[in-house]
Amino acid sequence: MEQNRPCLRIVLMVALWAYVVGLIVTNTQNVDLTHEQYIIENVLAEDCPAVGTAIPWVQLERKLETCRRHEFYDPLADACRLCPAPTPTDRVFAVYWESQANCARLVNETSTRYVTHVYWAFATVGPDGQVAQSLQYWDDGAVLNCMAELRMRCIKQVVSIGGADCRANFFALKSAAAMDNFISSALAVVKKFGFDGIDIDDETGNMAQANFDWKKNQGPVVAQYLTKLRQGLRRLLVGGCYHGPGMDQMQAPGEPRYLLSWDEFPSSFDRPLGPCFDPEITPLVDWVNIMLYNLPSPEDYAETMNHRIPNWWVPVIPAAKLVIGACSGLGCVEPIPPAQQAYAAAYNGSVLYRGCMLWSATFDILYEKASAMNIMGAAGNYGVKLPFYALDL
């Protein structure tokens, strides 16, 4: 009997192992996960634990106020951590968020993991050059809360100034008084919200107010206000009133430089009328967003991507400063762009240029189930790569 005990123990161990394996197999059968759910469960679950750690909003808001604009709050360490420092090889995936919709939809959307920059649209320009100190349609507090949550992922927050509705008001900046109003109020809204920079959506173009020659009659005005946004107003005004520094002087020690981007029509370099772009803009901005979705016909997409951009745009604006724009759903103008325009913009933007841009995340999330954001994000391998920190064990 004693001789059989080792055999009996082996049999019992094998039986126990088989039972445990059977439980595992049984409990993992019939788990009806879609492919998207599987990806979210198995990929997003491996995201930075600091971002996924539950924390009451009142406490998080208070903690975030102690972090600077290039930092995120790490609940695991109860400390502000540095976001990744910008590098020349970083790729941009910027999305517009139109503030007539609740920005919580952007914060809670899983495809936002691909986004590197949010353009908050719009801070409009008045006929006197004054930039509105609140975004269109929505409450300041709600926008600030959304910005705070997005900063937890090191996503940059940029105010987009202008928009098609107020394009004619940019012509007022030929006046010195309107120019001063524009610069001081644009910088004020950056300070108020803690934005990381400014996107200029000046859609004046060859309008009658420019005598149908934008480059000659309005281009110098643009170069002037872009310079002042960088450098500020360096002179005494009437009455001895001094207007403060530009974004470069506003930059606190240790913080990254404020961003400045420019939106450009896709036909601006077309022959024989073009180019309608002032080269003085190029050194003043970090990148130029090509609004490719404003092309007049679907046939122009391939021609622009394959010929016009590399041959006409790049000699004036380096490839490292070009961001290719795409649209989603209601954000697309007639005629509707070709089916692969979002993928092409994102892939080519990542491989050949600075990145891509979407007009707009609002349309895409509300009406298109974020399909463009998912396609574009994956196509260009976009997203902020949060740093890893060792845990105290």
GROMACS .gro file of C-alpha atoms in nm:
model
  393
    1MET     CA    1   0.000   0.000   0.000
    2GLU     CA    2   0.285   0.235   0.086
    3GLN     CA    3   0.434   0.175  -0.258
    4ASN     CA    4   0.115   0.296  -0.430
    5ARG     CA    5   0.094   0.631  -0.248
    6PRO     CA    6   0.330   0.820  -0.485
    7CYS     CA    7   0.124   0.700  -0.780
    8LEU     CA    8  -0.194   0.808  -0.605
    9ARG     CA    9  -0.053   1.156  -0.540
   10ILE     CA   10   0.044   1.190  -0.906
   11VAL     CA   11  -0.304   1.086  -1.017
   12LEU     CA   12  -0.463   1.337  -0.779
   13MET     CA   13  -0.237   1.621  -0.902
   14VAL     CA   14  -0.317   1.542  -1.266
   15ALA     CA   15  -0.689   1.534  -1.186
   16LEU     CA   16  -0.668   1.870  -1.005
   17TRP     CA   17  -0.478   2.028  -1.295
   18ALA     CA   18  -0.735   1.899  -1.545
   19TYR     CA   19  -1.015   2.043  -1.330
   20VAL     CA   20  -0.850   2.389  -1.314
   21VAL     CA   21  -0.786   2.392  -1.690
   22GLY     CA   22  -1.146   2.292  -1.748
   23LEU     CA   23  -1.266   2.587  -1.539
   24ILE     CA   24  -1.050   2.829  -1.735
   25VAL     CA   25  -1.170   2.698  -2.069
   26THR     CA   26  -1.533   2.701  -1.956
   27ASN     CA   27  -1.510   3.057  -1.825
   28THR     CA   28  -1.351   3.190  -2.141
   29GLN     CA   29  -1.586   3.022  -2.385
   30ASN     CA   30  -1.889   3.208  -2.515
   31VAL     CA   31  -1.741   3.550  -2.433
   32ASP     CA   32  -1.914   3.740  -2.709
   33LEU     CA   33  -1.659   4.015  -2.773
   34THR     CA   34  -1.659   4.208  -3.097
   35HIS     CA   35  -1.324   4.277  -3.259
   36GLU     CA   36  -1.339   4.639  -3.142
   37GLN     CA   37  -1.420   4.535  -2.784
   38TYR     CA   38  -1.131   4.288  -2.791
   39ILE     CA   39  -0.892   4.559  -2.904
   40ILE     CA   40  -1.014   4.799  -2.635
   41GLU     CA   41  -0.997   4.536  -2.359
   42ASN     CA   42  -0.655   4.404  -2.457
   43VAL     CA   43  -0.482   4.717  -2.584
   44LEU     CA   44  -0.637   5.008  -2.397
   45ALA     CA   45  -0.619   4.806  -2.075
   46GLU     CA   46  -0.242   4.834  -2.108
   47ASP     CA   47  -0.247   5.214  -2.120
   48CYS     CA   48  -0.071   5.424  -1.859
   49PRO     CA   49  -0.221   5.320  -1.521
   50ALA     CA   50  -0.208   5.681  -1.402
   51VAL     CA   51  -0.464   5.784  -1.663
   52GLY     CA   52  -0.691   5.490  -1.586
   53THR     CA   53  -0.687   5.538  -1.208
   54ALA     CA   54  -1.023   5.657  -1.076
   55ILE     CA   55  -1.012   5.988  -0.892
   56PRO     CA   56  -1.297   6.223  -0.791
   57TRP     CA   57  -1.326   6.519  -1.028
   58VAL     CA   58  -1.312   6.779  -0.750
   59GLN     CA   59  -0.983   6.633  -0.631
   60LEU     CA   60  -0.845   6.593  -0.984
   61GLU     CA   61  -0.933   6.951  -1.077
   62ARG     CA   62  -0.752   7.080  -0.769
   63LYS     CA   63  -0.447   6.866  -0.841
   64LEU     CA   64  -0.434   6.967  -1.208
   65GLU     CA   65  -0.417   7.333  -1.112
   66THR     CA   66  -0.075   7.265  -0.963
   67CYS     CA   67   0.059   7.124  -1.292
   68ARG     CA   68   0.207   7.339  -1.566
   69ARG     CA   69   0.088   7.321  -1.925
   70HIS     CA   70   0.361   7.073  -2.026
   71GLU     CA   71   0.282   6.838  -1.738
   72PHE     CA   72   0.015   6.584  -1.649
   73TYR     CA   73  -0.105   6.476  -1.307
   74ASP     CA   74  -0.012   6.121  -1.205
   75PRO     CA   75  -0.257   5.994  -0.940
   76LEU     CA   76  -0.038   5.693  -0.861
   77ALA     CA   77   0.249   5.916  -0.751
   78ASP     CA   78   0.028   6.212  -0.652
   79ALA     CA   79   0.261   6.434  -0.854
   80CYS     CA   80   0.286   6.633  -1.174
   81ARG     CA   81   0.487   6.449  -1.439
   82LEU     CA   82   0.655   6.589  -1.749
   83CYS     CA   83   0.485   6.521  -2.081
   84PRO     CA   84   0.714   6.399  -2.360
   85ALA     CA   85   0.935   6.680  -2.488
   86PRO     CA   86   0.860   6.780  -2.850
   87THR     CA   87   1.101   6.646  -3.112
   88PRO     CA   88   1.143   6.722  -3.485
   89THR     CA   89   1.012   6.375  -3.572
   90ASP     CA   90   0.684   6.411  -3.382
   91ARG     CA   91   0.377   6.360  -3.599
   92VAL     CA   92   0.069   6.577  -3.556
   93PHE     CA   93  -0.288   6.449  -3.556
   94ALA     CA   94  -0.490   6.764  -3.489
   95VAL     CA   95  -0.869   6.762  -3.468
   96TYR     CA   96  -1.105   7.056  -3.457
   97TRP     CA   97  -1.365   7.058  -3.183
   98GLU     CA   98  -1.650   7.297  -3.257
   99SER     CA   99  -1.773   7.420  -2.924
  100GLN     CA  100  -2.145   7.408  -3.006
  101ALA     CA  101  -2.135   7.045  -2.886
  102ASN     CA  102  -2.051   6.907  -2.542
  103CYS     CA  103  -1.676   6.847  -2.536
  104ALA     CA  104  -1.726   6.558  -2.292
  105ARG     CA  105  -1.801   6.354  -2.604
  106LEU     CA  106  -1.444   6.418  -2.720
  107VAL     CA  107  -1.296   6.336  -2.379
  108ASN     CA  108  -1.488   6.008  -2.349
  109GLU     CA  109  -1.432   5.889  -2.708
  110THR     CA  110  -1.181   5.602  -2.717
  111SER     CA  111  -1.038   5.709  -3.056
  112THR     CA  112  -0.917   6.032  -2.893
  113ARG     CA  113  -0.616   5.820  -2.792
  114TYR     CA  114  -0.477   5.892  -3.140
  115VAL     CA  115  -0.508   6.272  -3.110
  116THR     CA  116  -0.204   6.490  -3.039
  117HIS     CA  117  -0.361   6.838  -3.068
  118VAL     CA  118  -0.713   6.977  -3.027
  119TYR     CA  119  -0.803   7.297  -3.214
  120TRP     CA  120  -1.080   7.460  -3.010
  121ALA     CA  121  -1.306   7.634  -3.261
  122PHE     CA  122  -1.364   7.918  -3.265
  123ALA     CA  123  -1.263   8.237  -3.092
  124THR     CA  124  -1.417   8.478  -3.342
  125VAL     CA  125  -1.279   8.813  -3.458
  126GLY     CA  126  -1.496   9.124  -3.434
  127PRO     CA  127  -1.512   9.413  -3.683
  128ASP     CA  128  -1.277   9.613  -3.457
  129GLY     CA  129  -1.020   9.331  -3.453
  130GLN     CA  130  -1.115   9.219  -3.103
  131VAL     CA  131  -1.084   8.843  -3.044
  132ALA     CA  132  -1.371   8.698  -2.838
  133GLN     CA  133  -1.263   8.588  -2.492
  134SER     CA  134  -1.496   8.287  -2.496
  135LEU     CA  135  -1.544   8.016  -2.755
  136GLN     CA  136  -1.861   8.010  -2.962
  137TYR     CA  137  -2.174   7.860  -2.806
  138TRP     CA  138  -2.035   7.686  -2.498
  139ASP     CA  139  -1.960   7.758  -2.134
  140ASP     CA  140  -1.602   7.849  -2.034
  141GLY     CA  141  -1.609   7.618  -1.734
  142ALA     CA  142  -1.708   7.315  -1.939
  143VAL     CA  143  -1.433   7.382  -2.194
  144LEU     CA  144  -1.174   7.426  -1.918
  145ASN     CA  145  -1.280   7.098  -1.758
  146CYS     CA  146  -1.245   6.913  -2.088
  147MET     CA  147  -0.905   7.071  -2.147
  148ALA     CA  148  -0.793   6.960  -1.801
  149GLU     CA  149  -0.894   6.599  -1.868
  150LEU     CA  150  -0.723   6.599  -2.209
  151ARG     CA  151  -0.405   6.730  -2.048
  152MET     CA  152  -0.401   6.410  -1.842
  153ARG     CA  153  -0.306   6.246  -2.175
  154CYS     CA  154  -0.059   6.523  -2.273
  155ILE     CA  155  -0.281   6.631  -2.565
  156LYS     CA  156  -0.199   6.989  -2.666
  157GLN     CA  157  -0.479   7.249  -2.650
  158VAL     CA  158  -0.479   7.516  -2.922
  159VAL     CA  159  -0.731   7.796  -2.976
  160SER     CA  160  -0.845   7.842  -3.335
  161ILE     CA  161  -0.903   8.210  -3.403
  162GLY     CA  162  -1.127   8.317  -3.692
  163GLY     CA  163  -1.354   8.089  -3.891
  164ALA     CA  164  -1.551   8.139  -4.211
  165ASP     CA  165  -1.826   8.339  -4.037
  166CYS     CA  166  -1.593   8.628  -3.954
  167ARG     CA  167  -1.350   8.612  -4.245
  168ALA     CA  168  -1.426   8.967  -4.360
  169ASN     CA  169  -1.327   9.108  -4.019
  170PHE     CA  170  -0.963   9.016  -4.077
  171PHE     CA  171  -0.946   9.296  -4.334
  172ALA     CA  172  -0.998   9.541  -4.047
  173LEU     CA  173  -0.647   9.459  -3.925
  174LYS     CA  174  -0.505   9.702  -4.181
  175SER     CA  175  -0.597   9.962  -3.918
  176ALA     CA  176  -0.332  10.008  -3.647
  177ALA     CA  177  -0.599  10.026  -3.376
  178ALA     CA  178  -0.767   9.705  -3.493
  179MET     CA  179  -0.428   9.534  -3.517
  180ASP     CA  180  -0.348   9.628  -3.157
  181ASN     CA  181  -0.690   9.503  -3.046
  182PHE     CA  182  -0.632   9.175  -3.226
  183ILE     CA  183  -0.288   9.105  -3.079
  184SER     CA  184  -0.370   9.196  -2.721
  185SER     CA  185  -0.703   9.008  -2.716
  186ALA     CA  186  -0.560   8.700  -2.893
  187LEU     CA  187  -0.286   8.673  -2.631
  188ALA     CA  188  -0.540   8.737  -2.355
  189VAL     CA  189  -0.755   8.440  -2.456
  190VAL     CA  190  -0.444   8.218  -2.461
  191LYS     CA  191  -0.367   8.324  -2.104
  192LYS     CA  192  -0.726   8.292  -1.985
  193PHE     CA  193  -0.765   7.928  -2.090
  194GLY     CA  194  -0.401   7.822  -2.064
  195PHE     CA  195  -0.385   7.724  -2.431
  196ASP     CA  196  -0.065   7.582  -2.579
  197GLY     CA  197  -0.085   7.809  -2.882
  198ILE     CA  198  -0.293   7.961  -3.161
  199ASP     CA  199  -0.426   7.828  -3.490
  200ILE     CA  200  -0.516   8.107  -3.732
  201ASP     CA  201  -0.818   8.033  -3.953
  202ASP     CA  202  -0.803   8.349  -4.166
  203GLU     CA  203  -1.016   8.259  -4.469
  204THR     CA  204  -1.001   8.594  -4.645
  205GLY     CA  205  -0.861   8.476  -4.979
  206ASN     CA  206  -0.897   8.669  -5.305
  207MET     CA  207  -1.208   8.859  -5.195
  208ALA     CA  208  -1.314   9.201  -5.316
  209GLN     CA  209  -1.173   9.361  -4.998
  210ALA     CA  210  -0.830   9.237  -5.111
  211ASN     CA  211  -0.885   9.375  -5.462
  212PHE     CA  212  -0.882   9.009  -5.572
  213ASP     CA  213  -0.507   8.990  -5.502
  214TRP     CA  214  -0.465   8.848  -5.151
  215LYS     CA  215  -0.090   8.799  -5.168
  216LYS     CA  216  -0.025   9.162  -5.257
  217ASN     CA  217  -0.288   9.340  -5.050
  218GLN     CA  218  -0.356   9.117  -4.746
  219GLY     CA  219  -0.046   8.896  -4.724
  220PRO     CA  220   0.170   9.169  -4.562
  221VAL     CA  221  -0.101   9.228  -4.299
  222VAL     CA  222  -0.097   8.858  -4.211
  223ALA     CA  223   0.282   8.851  -4.185
  224GLN     CA  224   0.262   9.154  -3.958
  225TYR     CA  225   0.011   9.007  -3.714
  226LEU     CA  226   0.181   8.666  -3.706
  227THR     CA  227   0.508   8.840  -3.619
  228LYS     CA  228   0.339   9.037  -3.342
  229LEU     CA  229   0.171   8.728  -3.201
  230ARG     CA  230   0.521   8.587  -3.163
  231GLN     CA  231   0.698   8.903  -3.051
  232GLY     CA  232   0.422   9.119  -2.903
  233LEU     CA  233   0.368   9.494  -2.940
  234ARG     CA  234   0.703   9.651  -2.870
  235ARG     CA  235   0.604  10.016  -2.881
  236LEU     CA  236   0.429  10.279  -2.675
  237LEU     CA  237   0.075  10.349  -2.789
  238VAL     CA  238  -0.112  10.679  -2.770
  239GLY     CA  239  -0.149  10.774  -2.403
  240GLY     CA  240   0.162  10.584  -2.298
  241CYS     CA  241  -0.017  10.247  -2.275
  242TYR     CA  242   0.224   9.957  -2.316
  243HIS     CA  243   0.096   9.631  -2.456
  244GLY     CA  244   0.278   9.326  -2.326
  245PRO     CA  245   0.496   9.063  -2.485
  246GLY     CA  246   0.408   8.809  -2.749
  247MET     CA  247   0.393   8.433  -2.707
  248ASP     CA  248   0.771   8.391  -2.709
  249GLN     CA  249   0.800   8.628  -2.413
  250MET     CA  250   0.495   8.475  -2.238
  251GLN     CA  251   0.669   8.137  -2.234
  252ALA     CA  252   0.768   8.047  -1.878
  253PRO     CA  253   1.113   7.902  -1.805
  254GLY     CA  254   1.123   7.530  -1.871
  255GLU     CA  255   0.798   7.530  -2.072
  256PRO     CA  256   0.780   7.445  -2.443
  257ARG     CA  257   0.736   7.721  -2.696
  258TYR     CA  258   0.381   7.827  -2.774
  259LEU     CA  259   0.255   7.688  -3.104
  260LEU     CA  260   0.141   7.894  -3.401
  261SER     CA  261  -0.025   7.735  -3.704
  262TRP     CA  262  -0.189   7.865  -4.020
  263ASP     CA  263  -0.479   7.725  -4.226
  264GLU     CA  264  -0.444   7.742  -4.605
  265PHE     CA  265  -0.679   7.675  -4.896
  266PRO     CA  266  -0.579   7.375  -5.112
  267SER     CA  267  -0.595   7.578  -5.435
  268SER     CA  268  -0.357   7.852  -5.320
  269PHE     CA  269  -0.070   7.725  -5.537
  270ASP     CA  270  -0.278   7.634  -5.843
  271ARG     CA  271  -0.168   7.772  -6.177
  272PRO     CA  272  -0.210   8.014  -6.347
  273LEU     CA  273  -0.363   8.233  -6.071
  274GLY     CA  274  -0.139   8.109  -5.791
  275PRO     CA  275   0.052   8.112  -5.583
  276CYS     CA  276  -0.175   8.307  -5.348
  277PHE     CA  277   0.039   8.231  -5.043
  278ASP     CA  278   0.284   8.477  -4.890
  279PRO     CA  279   0.619   8.301  -4.825
  280GLU     CA  280   0.676   8.541  -4.534
  281ILE     CA  281   0.432   8.323  -4.338
  282THR     CA  282   0.649   8.009  -4.354
  283PRO     CA  283   0.918   8.100  -4.097
  284LEU     CA  284   0.661   8.249  -3.859
  285VAL     CA  285   0.453   7.935  -3.803
  286ASP     CA  286   0.519   7.584  -3.676
  287TRP     CA  287   0.311   7.429  -3.953
  288VAL     CA  288   0.050   7.498  -4.220
  289ASN     CA  289  -0.277   7.303  -4.229
  290ILE     CA  290  -0.383   7.233  -4.589
  291MET     CA  291  -0.764   7.232  -4.599
  292LEU     CA  292  -0.764   6.961  -4.863
  293TYR     CA  293  -1.139   6.899  -4.821
  294ASN     CA  294  -1.211   7.235  -4.989
  295LEU     CA  295  -1.098   7.112  -5.332
  296PRO     CA  296  -1.352   7.185  -5.608
  297SER     CA  297  -1.376   6.828  -5.742
  298PRO     CA  298  -1.291   6.470  -5.632
  299GLU     CA  299  -1.053   6.437  -5.928
  300ASP     CA  300  -0.836   6.711  -5.777
  301TYR     CA  301  -0.745   6.495  -5.476
  302ALA     CA  302  -0.502   6.261  -5.652
  303GLU     CA  303  -0.357   6.546  -5.859
  304THR     CA  304  -0.302   6.760  -5.550
  305MET     CA  305  -0.155   6.482  -5.336
  306ASN     CA  306   0.066   6.334  -5.608
  307HIS     CA  307   0.176   6.645  -5.798
  308ARG     CA  308   0.077   6.984  -5.660
  309ILE     CA  309   0.189   6.943  -5.298
  310PRO     CA  310   0.535   6.791  -5.368
  311ASN     CA  311   0.605   7.017  -5.669
  312TRP     CA  312   0.434   7.347  -5.584
  313TRP     CA  313   0.389   7.357  -5.207
  314VAL     CA  314   0.706   7.195  -5.073
  315PRO     CA  315   0.950   7.441  -5.240
  316VAL     CA  316   0.776   7.721  -5.045
  317ILE     CA  317   0.669   7.536  -4.729
  318PRO     CA  318   0.900   7.250  -4.624
  319ALA     CA  319   0.740   6.907  -4.595
  320ALA     CA  320   0.811   6.910  -4.220
  321LYS     CA  321   0.574   7.208  -4.191
  322LEU     CA  322   0.279   7.066  -4.387
  323VAL     CA  323  -0.022   6.904  -4.221
  324ILE     CA  324  -0.271   6.736  -4.456
  325GLY     CA  325  -0.639   6.803  -4.381
  326ALA     CA  326  -0.929   6.559  -4.417
  327CYS     CA  327  -1.299   6.584  -4.339
  328SER     CA  328  -1.575   6.371  -4.194
  329GLY     CA  329  -1.944   6.352  -4.283
  330LEU     CA  330  -2.115   6.690  -4.254
  331GLY     CA  331  -1.774   6.855  -4.239
  332CYS     CA  332  -1.715   6.769  -4.605
  333VAL     CA  333  -1.818   7.028  -4.863
  334GLU     CA  334  -1.974   6.937  -5.194
  335PRO     CA  335  -1.872   6.752  -5.397
  336ILE     CA  336  -1.808   6.477  -5.144
  337PRO     CA  337  -1.438   6.379  -5.135
  338PRO     CA  338  -1.324   6.032  -5.250
  339ALA     CA  339  -1.377   5.744  -5.009
  340GLN     CA  340  -1.011   5.700  -4.913
  341GLN     CA  341  -0.936   6.068  -4.848
  342ALA     CA  342  -0.911   6.027  -4.467
  343TYR     CA  343  -0.674   5.729  -4.492
  344ALA     CA  344  -0.461   5.895  -4.763
  345ALA     CA  345  -0.430   6.221  -4.567
  346ALA     CA  346  -0.330   6.040  -4.249
  347TYR     CA  347  -0.089   5.791  -4.407
  348ASN     CA  348   0.084   6.041  -4.637
  349GLY     CA  349   0.083   6.298  -4.359
  350SER     CA  350   0.273   6.061  -4.132
  351VAL     CA  351   0.517   5.926  -4.391
  352LEU     CA  352   0.587   6.235  -4.601
  353TYR     CA  353   0.482   6.543  -4.403
  354ARG     CA  354   0.428   6.674  -4.048
  355GLY     CA  355   0.099   6.493  -3.996
  356CYS     CA  356  -0.273   6.527  -4.057
  357MET     CA  357  -0.575   6.727  -3.946
  358LEU     CA  358  -0.948   6.647  -3.924
  359TRP     CA  359  -1.240   6.881  -3.978
  360SER     CA  360  -1.400   6.800  -3.754
  361ALA     CA  361  -1.400   6.565  -3.456
  362THR     CA  362  -1.738   6.711  -3.365
  363PHE     CA  363  -1.905   6.584  -3.683
  364ASP     CA  364  -1.710   6.260  -3.668
  365ILE     CA  365  -1.800   6.166  -3.311
  366LEU     CA  366  -2.159   6.291  -3.312
  367TYR     CA  367  -2.267   6.152  -3.649
  368GLU     CA  368  -2.005   5.910  -3.787
  369LYS     CA  369  -1.917   5.696  -3.483
  370ALA     CA  370  -1.564   5.843  -3.491
  371SER     CA  371  -1.489   5.642  -3.805
  372ALA     CA  372  -1.249   5.899  -3.952
  373MET     CA  373  -1.059   5.937  -3.625
  374ASN     CA  374  -1.012   5.561  -3.602
  375ILE     CA  375  -0.904   5.528  -3.966
  376MET     CA  376  -0.667   5.824  -3.954
  377GLY     CA  377  -0.517   5.745  -3.616
  378ALA     CA  378  -0.433   5.388  -3.710
  379ALA     CA  379  -0.315   5.476  -4.062
  380GLY     CA  380  -0.047   5.714  -3.938
  381ASN     CA  381   0.031   5.546  -3.604
  382TYR     CA  382  -0.057   5.871  -3.427
  383GLY     CA  383  -0.096   5.946  -3.059
  384VAL     CA  384   0.095   6.083  -2.763
  385LYS     CA  385   0.324   5.819  -2.618
  386LEU     CA  386   0.302   5.881  -2.245
  387PRO     CA  387   0.623   5.819  -2.050
  388PHE     CA  388   0.666   5.521  -1.819
  389TYR     CA  389   0.776   5.577  -1.461
  390ALA     CA  390   0.898   5.313  -1.218
  391LEU     CA  391   0.655   5.229  -0.939
  392ASP     CA  392   0.762   5.220  -0.576
  393LEU     CA  393   0.712   4.857  -0.474
   0.00000   0.00000   0.00000
